[in-house]
CSV table of C-alpha atoms in Angstrom, one decimal:
chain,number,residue,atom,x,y,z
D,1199,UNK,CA,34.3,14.6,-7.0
D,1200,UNK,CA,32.3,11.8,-8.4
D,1201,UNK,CA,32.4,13.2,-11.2
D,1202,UNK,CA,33.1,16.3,-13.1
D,1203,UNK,CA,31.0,19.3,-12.1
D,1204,UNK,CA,29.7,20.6,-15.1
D,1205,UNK,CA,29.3,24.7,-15.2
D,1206,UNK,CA,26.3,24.7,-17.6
D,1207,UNK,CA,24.3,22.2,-15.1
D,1208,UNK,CA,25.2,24.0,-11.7
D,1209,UNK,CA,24.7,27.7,-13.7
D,1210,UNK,CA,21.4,26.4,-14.9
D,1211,UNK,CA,20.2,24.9,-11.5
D,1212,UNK,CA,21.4,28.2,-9.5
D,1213,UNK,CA,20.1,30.7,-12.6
D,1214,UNK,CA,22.8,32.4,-12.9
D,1215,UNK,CA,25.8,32.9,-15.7
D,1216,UNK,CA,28.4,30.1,-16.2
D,1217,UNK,CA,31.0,32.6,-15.3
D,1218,UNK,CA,29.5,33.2,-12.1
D,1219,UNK,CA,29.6,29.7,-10.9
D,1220,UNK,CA,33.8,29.8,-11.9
D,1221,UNK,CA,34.0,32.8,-9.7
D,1222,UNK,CA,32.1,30.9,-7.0
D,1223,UNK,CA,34.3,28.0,-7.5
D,1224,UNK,CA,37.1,29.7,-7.3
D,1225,UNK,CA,36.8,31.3,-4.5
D,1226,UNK,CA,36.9,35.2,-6.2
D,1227,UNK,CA,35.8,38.0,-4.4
D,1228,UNK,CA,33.0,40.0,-6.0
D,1229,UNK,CA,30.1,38.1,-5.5
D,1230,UNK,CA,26.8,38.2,-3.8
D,1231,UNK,CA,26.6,36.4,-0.6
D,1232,UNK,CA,23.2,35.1,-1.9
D,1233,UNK,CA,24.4,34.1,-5.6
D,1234,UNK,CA,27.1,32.2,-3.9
D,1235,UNK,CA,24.8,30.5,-1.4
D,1236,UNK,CA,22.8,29.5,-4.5
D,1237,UNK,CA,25.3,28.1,-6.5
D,1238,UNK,CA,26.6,26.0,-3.6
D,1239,UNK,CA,22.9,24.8,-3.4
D,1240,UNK,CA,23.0,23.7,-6.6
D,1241,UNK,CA,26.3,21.9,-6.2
D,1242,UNK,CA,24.2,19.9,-3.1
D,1243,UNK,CA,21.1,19.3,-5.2
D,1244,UNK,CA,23.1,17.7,-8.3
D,1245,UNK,CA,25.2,15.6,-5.9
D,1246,UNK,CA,28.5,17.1,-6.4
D,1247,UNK,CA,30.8,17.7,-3.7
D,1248,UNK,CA,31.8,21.2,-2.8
D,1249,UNK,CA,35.4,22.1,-3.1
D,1250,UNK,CA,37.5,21.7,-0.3
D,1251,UNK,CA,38.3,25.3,-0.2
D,1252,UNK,CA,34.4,26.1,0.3
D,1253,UNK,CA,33.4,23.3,2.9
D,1254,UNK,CA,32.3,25.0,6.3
D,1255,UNK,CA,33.2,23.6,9.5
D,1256,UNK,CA,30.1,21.9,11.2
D,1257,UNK,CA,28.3,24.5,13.1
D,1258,UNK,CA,27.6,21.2,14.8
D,1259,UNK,CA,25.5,18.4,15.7
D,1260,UNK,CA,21.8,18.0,15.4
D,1261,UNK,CA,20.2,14.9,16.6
D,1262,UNK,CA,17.5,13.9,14.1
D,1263,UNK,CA,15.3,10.6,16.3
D,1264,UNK,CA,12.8,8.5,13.9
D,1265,UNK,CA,11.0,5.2,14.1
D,1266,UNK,CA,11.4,2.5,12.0
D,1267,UNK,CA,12.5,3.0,8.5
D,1268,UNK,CA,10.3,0.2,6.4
D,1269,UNK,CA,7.8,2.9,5.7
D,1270,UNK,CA,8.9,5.1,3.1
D,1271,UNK,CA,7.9,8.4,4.8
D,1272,UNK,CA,10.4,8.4,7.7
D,1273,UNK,CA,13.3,8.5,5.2
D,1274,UNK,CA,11.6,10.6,2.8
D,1275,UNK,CA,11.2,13.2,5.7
D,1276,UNK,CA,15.0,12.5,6.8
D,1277,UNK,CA,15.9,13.3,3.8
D,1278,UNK,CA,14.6,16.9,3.8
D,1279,UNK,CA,15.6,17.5,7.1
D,1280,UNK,CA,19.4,16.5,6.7
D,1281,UNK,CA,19.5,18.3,3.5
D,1282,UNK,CA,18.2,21.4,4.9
D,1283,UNK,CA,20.7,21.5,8.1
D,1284,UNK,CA,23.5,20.1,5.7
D,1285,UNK,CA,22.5,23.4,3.9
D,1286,UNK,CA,22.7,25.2,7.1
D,1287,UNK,CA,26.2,24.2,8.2
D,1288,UNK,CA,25.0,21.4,10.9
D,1289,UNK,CA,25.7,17.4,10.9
D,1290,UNK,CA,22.9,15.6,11.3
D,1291,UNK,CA,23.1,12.6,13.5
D,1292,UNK,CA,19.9,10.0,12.4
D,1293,UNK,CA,18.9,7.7,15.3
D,1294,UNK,CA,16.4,5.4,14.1
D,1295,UNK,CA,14.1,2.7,16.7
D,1296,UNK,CA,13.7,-0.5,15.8
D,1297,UNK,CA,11.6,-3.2,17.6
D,1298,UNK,CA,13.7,-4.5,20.0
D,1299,UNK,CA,16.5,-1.6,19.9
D,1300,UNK,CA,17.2,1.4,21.6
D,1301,UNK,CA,14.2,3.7,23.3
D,1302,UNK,CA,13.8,7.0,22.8
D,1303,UNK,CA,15.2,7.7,26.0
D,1304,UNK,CA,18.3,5.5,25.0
D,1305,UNK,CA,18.5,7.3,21.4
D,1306,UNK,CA,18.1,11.0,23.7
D,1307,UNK,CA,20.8,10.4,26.2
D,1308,UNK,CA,23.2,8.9,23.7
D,1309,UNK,CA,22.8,12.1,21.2
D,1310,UNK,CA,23.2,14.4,24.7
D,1311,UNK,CA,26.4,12.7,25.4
D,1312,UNK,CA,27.5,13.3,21.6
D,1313,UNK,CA,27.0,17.3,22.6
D,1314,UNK,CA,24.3,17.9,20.0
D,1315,UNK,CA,22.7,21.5,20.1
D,1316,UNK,CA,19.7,20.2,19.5
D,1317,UNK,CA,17.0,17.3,18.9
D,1318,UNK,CA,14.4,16.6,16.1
D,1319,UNK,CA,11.7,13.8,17.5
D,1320,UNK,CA,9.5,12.7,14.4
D,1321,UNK,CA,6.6,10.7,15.5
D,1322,UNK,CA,7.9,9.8,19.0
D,1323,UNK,CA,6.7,9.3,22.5
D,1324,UNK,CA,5.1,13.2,22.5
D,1325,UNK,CA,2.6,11.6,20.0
D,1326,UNK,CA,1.6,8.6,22.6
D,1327,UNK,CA,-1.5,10.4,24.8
D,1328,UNK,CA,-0.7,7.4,27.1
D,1329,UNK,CA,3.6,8.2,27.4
D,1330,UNK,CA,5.3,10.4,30.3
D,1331,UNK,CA,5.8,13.6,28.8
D,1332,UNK,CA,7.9,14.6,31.8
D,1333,UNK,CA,10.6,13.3,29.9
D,1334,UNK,CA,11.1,16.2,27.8
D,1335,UNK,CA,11.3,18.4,31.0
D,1336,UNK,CA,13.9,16.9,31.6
D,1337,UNK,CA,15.5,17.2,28.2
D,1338,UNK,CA,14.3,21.0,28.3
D,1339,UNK,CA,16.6,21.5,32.4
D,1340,UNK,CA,19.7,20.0,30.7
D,1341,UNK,CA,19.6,22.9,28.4
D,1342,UNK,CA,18.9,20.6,24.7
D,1343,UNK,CA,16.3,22.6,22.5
D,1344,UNK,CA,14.4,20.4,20.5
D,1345,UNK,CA,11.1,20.3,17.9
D,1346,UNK,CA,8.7,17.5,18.1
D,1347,UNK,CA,7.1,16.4,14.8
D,1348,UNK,CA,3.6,14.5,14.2
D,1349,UNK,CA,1.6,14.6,17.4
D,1350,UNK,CA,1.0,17.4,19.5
D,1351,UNK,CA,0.8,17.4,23.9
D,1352,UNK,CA,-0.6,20.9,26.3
D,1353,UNK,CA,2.3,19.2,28.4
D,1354,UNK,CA,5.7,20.4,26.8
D,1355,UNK,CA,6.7,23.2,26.5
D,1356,UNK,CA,8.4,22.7,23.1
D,1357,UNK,CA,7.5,24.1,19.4
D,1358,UNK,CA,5.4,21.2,17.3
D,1359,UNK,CA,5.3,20.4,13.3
D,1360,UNK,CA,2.4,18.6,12.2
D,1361,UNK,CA,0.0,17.9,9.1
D,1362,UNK,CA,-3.5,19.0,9.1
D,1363,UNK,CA,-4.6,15.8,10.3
D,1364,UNK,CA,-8.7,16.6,10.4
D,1365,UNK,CA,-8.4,18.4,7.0
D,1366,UNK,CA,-6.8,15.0,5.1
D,1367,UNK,CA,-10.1,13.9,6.4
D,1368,UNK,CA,-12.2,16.0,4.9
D,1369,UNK,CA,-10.8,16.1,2.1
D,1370,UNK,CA,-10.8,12.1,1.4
D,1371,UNK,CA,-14.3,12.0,2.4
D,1372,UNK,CA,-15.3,14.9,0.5
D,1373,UNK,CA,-13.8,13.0,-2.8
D,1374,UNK,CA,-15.3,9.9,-1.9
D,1375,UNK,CA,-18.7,11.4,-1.4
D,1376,UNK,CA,-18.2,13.1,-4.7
D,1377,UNK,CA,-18.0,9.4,-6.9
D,1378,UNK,CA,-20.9,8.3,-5.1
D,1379,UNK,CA,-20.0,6.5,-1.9
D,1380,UNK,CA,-21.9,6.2,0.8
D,1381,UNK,CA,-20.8,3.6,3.0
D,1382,UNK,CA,-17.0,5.0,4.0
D,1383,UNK,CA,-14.5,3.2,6.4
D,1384,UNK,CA,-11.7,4.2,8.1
D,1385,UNK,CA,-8.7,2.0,9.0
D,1386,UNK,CA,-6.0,3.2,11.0
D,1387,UNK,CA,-3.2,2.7,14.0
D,1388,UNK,CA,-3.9,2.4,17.8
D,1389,UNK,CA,-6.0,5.2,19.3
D,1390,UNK,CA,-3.6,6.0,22.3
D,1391,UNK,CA,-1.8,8.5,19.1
D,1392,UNK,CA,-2.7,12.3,18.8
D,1393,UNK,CA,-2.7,12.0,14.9
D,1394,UNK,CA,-4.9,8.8,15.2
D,1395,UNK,CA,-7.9,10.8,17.5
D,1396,UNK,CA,-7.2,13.8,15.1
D,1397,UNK,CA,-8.2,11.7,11.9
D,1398,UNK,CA,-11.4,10.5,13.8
D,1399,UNK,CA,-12.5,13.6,14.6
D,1400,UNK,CA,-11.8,15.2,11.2
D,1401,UNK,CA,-13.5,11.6,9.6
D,1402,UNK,CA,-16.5,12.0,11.9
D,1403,UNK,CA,-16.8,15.2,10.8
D,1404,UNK,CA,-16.8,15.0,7.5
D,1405,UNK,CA,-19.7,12.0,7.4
D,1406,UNK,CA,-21.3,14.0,9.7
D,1407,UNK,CA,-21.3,16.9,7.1
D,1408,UNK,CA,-21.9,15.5,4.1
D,1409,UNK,CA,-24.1,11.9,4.4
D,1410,UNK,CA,-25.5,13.3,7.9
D,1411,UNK,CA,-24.1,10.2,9.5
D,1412,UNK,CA,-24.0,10.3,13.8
D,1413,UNK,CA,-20.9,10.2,15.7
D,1414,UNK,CA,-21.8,6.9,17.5
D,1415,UNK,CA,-22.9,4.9,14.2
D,1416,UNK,CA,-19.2,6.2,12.6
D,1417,UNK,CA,-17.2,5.4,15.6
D,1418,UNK,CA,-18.8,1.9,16.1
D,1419,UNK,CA,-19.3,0.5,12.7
D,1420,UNK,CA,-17.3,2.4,9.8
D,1421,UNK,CA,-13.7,3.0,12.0
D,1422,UNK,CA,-11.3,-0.4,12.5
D,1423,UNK,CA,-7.8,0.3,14.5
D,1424,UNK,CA,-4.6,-2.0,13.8
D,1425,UNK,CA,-1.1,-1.3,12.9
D,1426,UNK,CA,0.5,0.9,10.4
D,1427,UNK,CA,1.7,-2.1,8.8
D,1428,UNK,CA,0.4,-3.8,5.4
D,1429,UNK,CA,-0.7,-6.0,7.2
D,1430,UNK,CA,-2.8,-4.0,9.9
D,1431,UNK,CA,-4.1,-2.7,6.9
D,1432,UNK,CA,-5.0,-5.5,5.1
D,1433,UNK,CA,-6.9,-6.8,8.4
D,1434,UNK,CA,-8.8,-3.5,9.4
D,1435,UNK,CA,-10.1,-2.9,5.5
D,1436,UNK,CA,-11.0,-6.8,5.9
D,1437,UNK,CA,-12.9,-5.8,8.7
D,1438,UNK,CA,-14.8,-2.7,7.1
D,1439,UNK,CA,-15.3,-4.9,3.6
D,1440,UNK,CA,-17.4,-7.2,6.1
D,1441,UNK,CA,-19.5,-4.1,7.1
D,1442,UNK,CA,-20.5,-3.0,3.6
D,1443,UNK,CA,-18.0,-0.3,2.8
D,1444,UNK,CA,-17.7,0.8,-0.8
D,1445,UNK,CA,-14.7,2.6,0.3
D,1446,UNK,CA,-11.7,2.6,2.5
D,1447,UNK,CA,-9.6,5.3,3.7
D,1448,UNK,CA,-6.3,4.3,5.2
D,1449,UNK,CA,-3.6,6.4,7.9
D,1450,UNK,CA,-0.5,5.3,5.8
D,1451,UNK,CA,0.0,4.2,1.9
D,1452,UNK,CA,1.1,0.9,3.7
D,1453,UNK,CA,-1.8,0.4,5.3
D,1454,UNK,CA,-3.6,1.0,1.8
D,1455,UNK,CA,-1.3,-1.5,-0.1
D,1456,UNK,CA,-2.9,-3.8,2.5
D,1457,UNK,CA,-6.3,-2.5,1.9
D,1458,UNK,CA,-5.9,-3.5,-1.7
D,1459,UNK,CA,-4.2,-7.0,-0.9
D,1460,UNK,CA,-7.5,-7.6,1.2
D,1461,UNK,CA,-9.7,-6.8,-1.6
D,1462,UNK,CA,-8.0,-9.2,-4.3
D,1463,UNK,CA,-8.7,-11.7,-1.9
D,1464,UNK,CA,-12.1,-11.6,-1.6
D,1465,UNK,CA,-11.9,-11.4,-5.9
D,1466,UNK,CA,-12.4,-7.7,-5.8
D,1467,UNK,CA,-11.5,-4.6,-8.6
D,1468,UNK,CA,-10.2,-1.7,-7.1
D,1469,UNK,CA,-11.2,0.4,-7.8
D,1470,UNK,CA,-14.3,-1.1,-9.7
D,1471,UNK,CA,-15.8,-2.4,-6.6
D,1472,UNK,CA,-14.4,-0.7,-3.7
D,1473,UNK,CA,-12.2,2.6,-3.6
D,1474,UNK,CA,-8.6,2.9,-1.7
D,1475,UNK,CA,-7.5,6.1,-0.3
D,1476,UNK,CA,-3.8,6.5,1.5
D,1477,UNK,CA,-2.2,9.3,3.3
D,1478,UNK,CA,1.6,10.2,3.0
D,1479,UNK,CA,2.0,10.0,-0.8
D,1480,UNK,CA,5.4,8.2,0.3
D,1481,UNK,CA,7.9,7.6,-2.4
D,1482,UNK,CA,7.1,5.3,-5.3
D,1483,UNK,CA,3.5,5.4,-4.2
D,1484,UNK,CA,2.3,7.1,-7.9
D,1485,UNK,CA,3.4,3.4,-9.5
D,1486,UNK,CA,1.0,1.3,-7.4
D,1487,UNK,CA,-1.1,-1.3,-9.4
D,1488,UNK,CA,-3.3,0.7,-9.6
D,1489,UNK,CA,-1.4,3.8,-8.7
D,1490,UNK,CA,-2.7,5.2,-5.0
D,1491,UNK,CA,-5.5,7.9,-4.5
D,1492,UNK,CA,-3.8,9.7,-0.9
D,1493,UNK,CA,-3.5,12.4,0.8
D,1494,UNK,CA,-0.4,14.2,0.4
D,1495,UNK,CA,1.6,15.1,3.6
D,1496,UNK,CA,3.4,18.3,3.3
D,1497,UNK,CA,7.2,16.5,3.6
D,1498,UNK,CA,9.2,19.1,2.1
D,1499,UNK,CA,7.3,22.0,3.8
D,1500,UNK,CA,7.2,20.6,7.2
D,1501,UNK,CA,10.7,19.6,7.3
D,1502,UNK,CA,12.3,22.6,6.4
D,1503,UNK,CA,10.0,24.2,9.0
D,1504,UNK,CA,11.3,21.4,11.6
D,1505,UNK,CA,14.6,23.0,10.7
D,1506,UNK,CA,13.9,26.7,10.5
D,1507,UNK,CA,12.4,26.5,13.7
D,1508,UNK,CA,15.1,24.9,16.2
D,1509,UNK,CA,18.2,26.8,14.9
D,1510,UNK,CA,15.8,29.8,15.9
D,1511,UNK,CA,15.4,27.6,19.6
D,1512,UNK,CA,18.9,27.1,19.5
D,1513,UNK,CA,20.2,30.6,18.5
D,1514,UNK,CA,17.3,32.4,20.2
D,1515,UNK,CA,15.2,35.1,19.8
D,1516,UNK,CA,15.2,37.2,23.2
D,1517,UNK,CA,17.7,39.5,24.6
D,1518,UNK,CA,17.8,38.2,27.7
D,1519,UNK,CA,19.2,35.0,29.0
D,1520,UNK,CA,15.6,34.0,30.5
D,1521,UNK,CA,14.1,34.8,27.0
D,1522,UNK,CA,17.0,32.7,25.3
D,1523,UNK,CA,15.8,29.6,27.3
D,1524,UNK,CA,12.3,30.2,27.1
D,1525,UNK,CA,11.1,27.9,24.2
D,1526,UNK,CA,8.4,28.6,21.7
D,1527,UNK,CA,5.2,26.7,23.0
D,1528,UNK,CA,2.9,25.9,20.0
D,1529,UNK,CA,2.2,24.5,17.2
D,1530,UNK,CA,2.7,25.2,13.0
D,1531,UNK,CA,0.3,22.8,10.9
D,1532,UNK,CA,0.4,22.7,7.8
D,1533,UNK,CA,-2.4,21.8,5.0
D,1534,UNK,CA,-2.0,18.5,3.1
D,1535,UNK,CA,-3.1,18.3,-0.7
D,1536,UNK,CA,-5.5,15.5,-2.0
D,1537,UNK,CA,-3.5,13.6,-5.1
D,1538,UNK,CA,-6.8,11.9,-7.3
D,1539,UNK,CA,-4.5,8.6,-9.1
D,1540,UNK,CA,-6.3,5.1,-10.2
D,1541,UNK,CA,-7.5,3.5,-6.7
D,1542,UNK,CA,-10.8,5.3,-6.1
D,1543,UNK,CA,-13.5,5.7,-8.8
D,1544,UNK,CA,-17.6,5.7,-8.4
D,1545,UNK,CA,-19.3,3.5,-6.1
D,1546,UNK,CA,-20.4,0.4,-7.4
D,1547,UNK,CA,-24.0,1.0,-9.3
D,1548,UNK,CA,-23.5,5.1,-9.2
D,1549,UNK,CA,-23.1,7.9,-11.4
D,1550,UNK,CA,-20.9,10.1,-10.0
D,1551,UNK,CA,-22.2,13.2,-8.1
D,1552,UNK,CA,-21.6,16.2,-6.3
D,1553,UNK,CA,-20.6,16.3,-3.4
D,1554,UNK,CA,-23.3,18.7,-0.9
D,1555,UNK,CA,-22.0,21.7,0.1
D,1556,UNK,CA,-21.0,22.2,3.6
């Protein structure tokens, strides 16, 4: 251990007694199967190792596929997911893409000659409308179950995790509208992505629904594409500043850092003169100067779903062996929450009002 486990801390984050957890520890009989799953829990949450008499053998490998790491919300959702197969008994084998590295493809065959049960793709070719989904037919006749998370294709036949990408909108929009802005843009990453055509929609919904705004004026004057970089988001809010925007809402808290770089340089407050909203409400994001407006994506939810649902692909619900390999085809979205902080306030020369109903 790195230190000593201390019963009062590991009885307090389990609820139970302090002479439970020494019965738990030491391996005596007489205990609920669920009180001891909670007490090793605990043990995993406060970073002490088990035991050695208490370790399970790996139910074995899971192949967890990611892009880069630089923005916060890949690890951040790595984190849940290797936590919650940890929890489960599995190893979970992280193969991150990096520009320049291994493909997808690469990454897949690699973890299929490591004999993993199963693959978790977060953000990955399934959300490129443009990318050969074939692919994961393939994947599917060699027997691998896997989940596919952020981005959703009629095409494979495989269960899909996602955020409520058209509802972030509307709720960002319907914040916005409520401080007084009128003139909204939206930056965000390349088109070809499902989550990407999903945020317009919901975006030209919302303006559609509350400032009566048409599709065509939206799509050709208030919506910039780039990368989901700082960067891309400094440049697209640079663009929609140009255009009169009052307010920018961004795809990623990266792309909003870069949304509030572009504003200092043209001498602007935010958000005295033009209001910032992200999405992700990655890690660290609350201590911003000033600390980010966004849309929260349901990380720990959405992970442990990822999880839930392949060990069910991989153990199987049916009876039959056609049934075992016939994967669930659909997909579980789930709602994101709106988190008000300092980067959005009323619209420069407005009292704030309320936003119209629907």
């Amino acid at each position: 251990m790195t230190a000593p486990a201390r019963l009062a801390d590991i009885a307090a984050q389990a609820g139970v007694s302090e002479a439970t957890v020494s019965r738990v520890l030491n391996g005596k009989p007489s205990v609920a199967e669920t009180t001891r799953q909670s007490v090793l829990a605990a043990l995993d949450v406060l970073g002490y190792e088990r035991p050695v008499r208490l370790r399970r053998r790996s139910a074995g490998l899971i192949g967890l596929i990611t892009p880069e790491l630089e923005n916060p919300i890949f690890p951040a959702l790595a984190q849940v997911i290797g936590q919650a197969l940890t929890r489960q008994g599995y190893t979970p084998v992280l193969a991150t893409q990096t520009p320049g590295g291994s493909t997808e493809d690469e990454l897949t065959e690699m973890l299929v000659d490591r004999g993993v049960l199963g693959i978790i793709y977060v953000s990955g070719l399934h959300a490129d409308s443009t990318a050969d989904m074939r692919r994961y037919d393939r994947l599917r006749s060699q027997g691998v179950p896997f989940v596919l998370v952020d981005g959703f294709s009629p095409e494979v036949q495989a269960p899909f995790i996602s955020p409520d990408d058209r509802g972030a909108m509307h709720l960002a929009v319907t914040h916005l509208v409520s401080l007084g802005h009128t003139r909204l843009g939206l930056a965000l990453g390349p088109r070809r992505f499902v989550p990407v055509q999903r945020k317009i929609e919901g975006f030209v919904e919302a303006l559609r629904d509350r400032l009566g705004l048409d599709a065509h004026t939206v799509g050709t004057e208030l919506i910039e594409h780039s990368l989901y970089t700082l960067e891309g988001g400094q440049a697209a809010a640079a663009q929609l500043m140009d255009r009169g925007c009052t307010a920018v809402v961004c795809a990623s808290d990266m792309m909003a850092l870069g949304a509030i770089r572009a504003a200092r340089q043209r001498g602007l407050e935010v958000p005295d003169d033009i209001s910032v909203v992200g999405f992700d409400d990655s890690p660290l994001i609350a201590f911003t100067d000033p600390p980010l407006t966004t849309v929260r994506k349901p990380v720990p939810a959405m992970g442990q779903a990822t999880v839930r649902t392949l060990l069910e692909e991989i153990g199987g619900n049916g009876t039959s062996e056609a049934q075992r390999r016939a994967p669930v085809h659909g997909e579980f979205v789930f709602m994101p929450e709106l988190v008000v902080r300092g980067s959005t306030a009323s619209a420069p020369g407005s009292a704030r009002i309320s936003a119209p109903p629907r």
